[in-house]
Short mmCIF file of C-alpha atoms in Angstrom, two decimals:
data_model
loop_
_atom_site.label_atom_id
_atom_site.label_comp_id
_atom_site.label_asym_id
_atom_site.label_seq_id
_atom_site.Cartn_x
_atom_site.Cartn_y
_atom_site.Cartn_z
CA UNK A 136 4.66 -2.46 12.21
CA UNK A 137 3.32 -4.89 14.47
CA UNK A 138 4.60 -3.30 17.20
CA UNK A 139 3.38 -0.12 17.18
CA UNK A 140 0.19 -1.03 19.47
CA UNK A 141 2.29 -2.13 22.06
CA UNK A 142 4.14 1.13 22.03
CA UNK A 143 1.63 3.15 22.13
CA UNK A 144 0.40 0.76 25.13
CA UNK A 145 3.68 1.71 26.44
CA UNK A 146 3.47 5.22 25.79
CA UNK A 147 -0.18 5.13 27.67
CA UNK A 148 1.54 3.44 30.85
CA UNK A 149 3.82 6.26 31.32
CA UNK A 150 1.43 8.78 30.97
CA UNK A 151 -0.42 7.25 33.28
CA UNK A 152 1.80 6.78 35.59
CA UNK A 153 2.74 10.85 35.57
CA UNK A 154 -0.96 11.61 36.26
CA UNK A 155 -2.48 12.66 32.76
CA UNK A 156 -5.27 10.73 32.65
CA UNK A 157 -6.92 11.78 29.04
CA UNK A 158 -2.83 11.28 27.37
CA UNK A 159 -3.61 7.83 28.80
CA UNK A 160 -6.83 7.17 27.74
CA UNK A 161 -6.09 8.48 24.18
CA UNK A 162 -3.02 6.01 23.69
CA UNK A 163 -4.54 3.23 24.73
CA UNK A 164 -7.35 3.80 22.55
CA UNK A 165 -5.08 4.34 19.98
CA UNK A 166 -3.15 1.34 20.55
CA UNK A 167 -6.62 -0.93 20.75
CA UNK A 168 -7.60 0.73 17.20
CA UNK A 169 -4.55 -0.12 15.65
CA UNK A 170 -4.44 -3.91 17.04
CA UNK A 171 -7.80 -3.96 15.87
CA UNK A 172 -6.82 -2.25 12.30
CA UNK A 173 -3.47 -4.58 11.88
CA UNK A 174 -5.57 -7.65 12.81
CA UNK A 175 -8.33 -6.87 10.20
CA UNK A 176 -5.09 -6.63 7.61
CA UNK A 177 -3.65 -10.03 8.54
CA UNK A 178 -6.42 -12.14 9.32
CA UNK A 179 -6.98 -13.19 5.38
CA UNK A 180 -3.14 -13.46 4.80
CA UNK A 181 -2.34 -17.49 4.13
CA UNK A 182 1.37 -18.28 5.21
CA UNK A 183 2.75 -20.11 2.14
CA UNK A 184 5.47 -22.56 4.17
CA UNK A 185 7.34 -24.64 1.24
CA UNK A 186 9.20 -27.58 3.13
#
């Protein structure tokens, strides 16, 4: 789940690099949302570590 922002980062690049600029635009938007979103979800989790 966590690494669904990167590919959509991914998926921006290569439409970037084939010349459709608003594909682009919208996946890294996308991918900045749901960073944003997942972060917001995690940030109150505590990590319970037993040693």
């Amino acid at each position: 789940m966590m690494t669904l922002p990167f590919l959509l980062f991914a998926c921006g690049l290569a439409a970037a690099w084939t010349r459709r600029r608003e594909t682009a635009m919208g996946f890294w938007v996308a991918g900045v949302l749901m960073l944003l979103v997942l972060f917001r979800m995690h940030v109150a989790d505590v990590l319970n570590i037993a040693l």
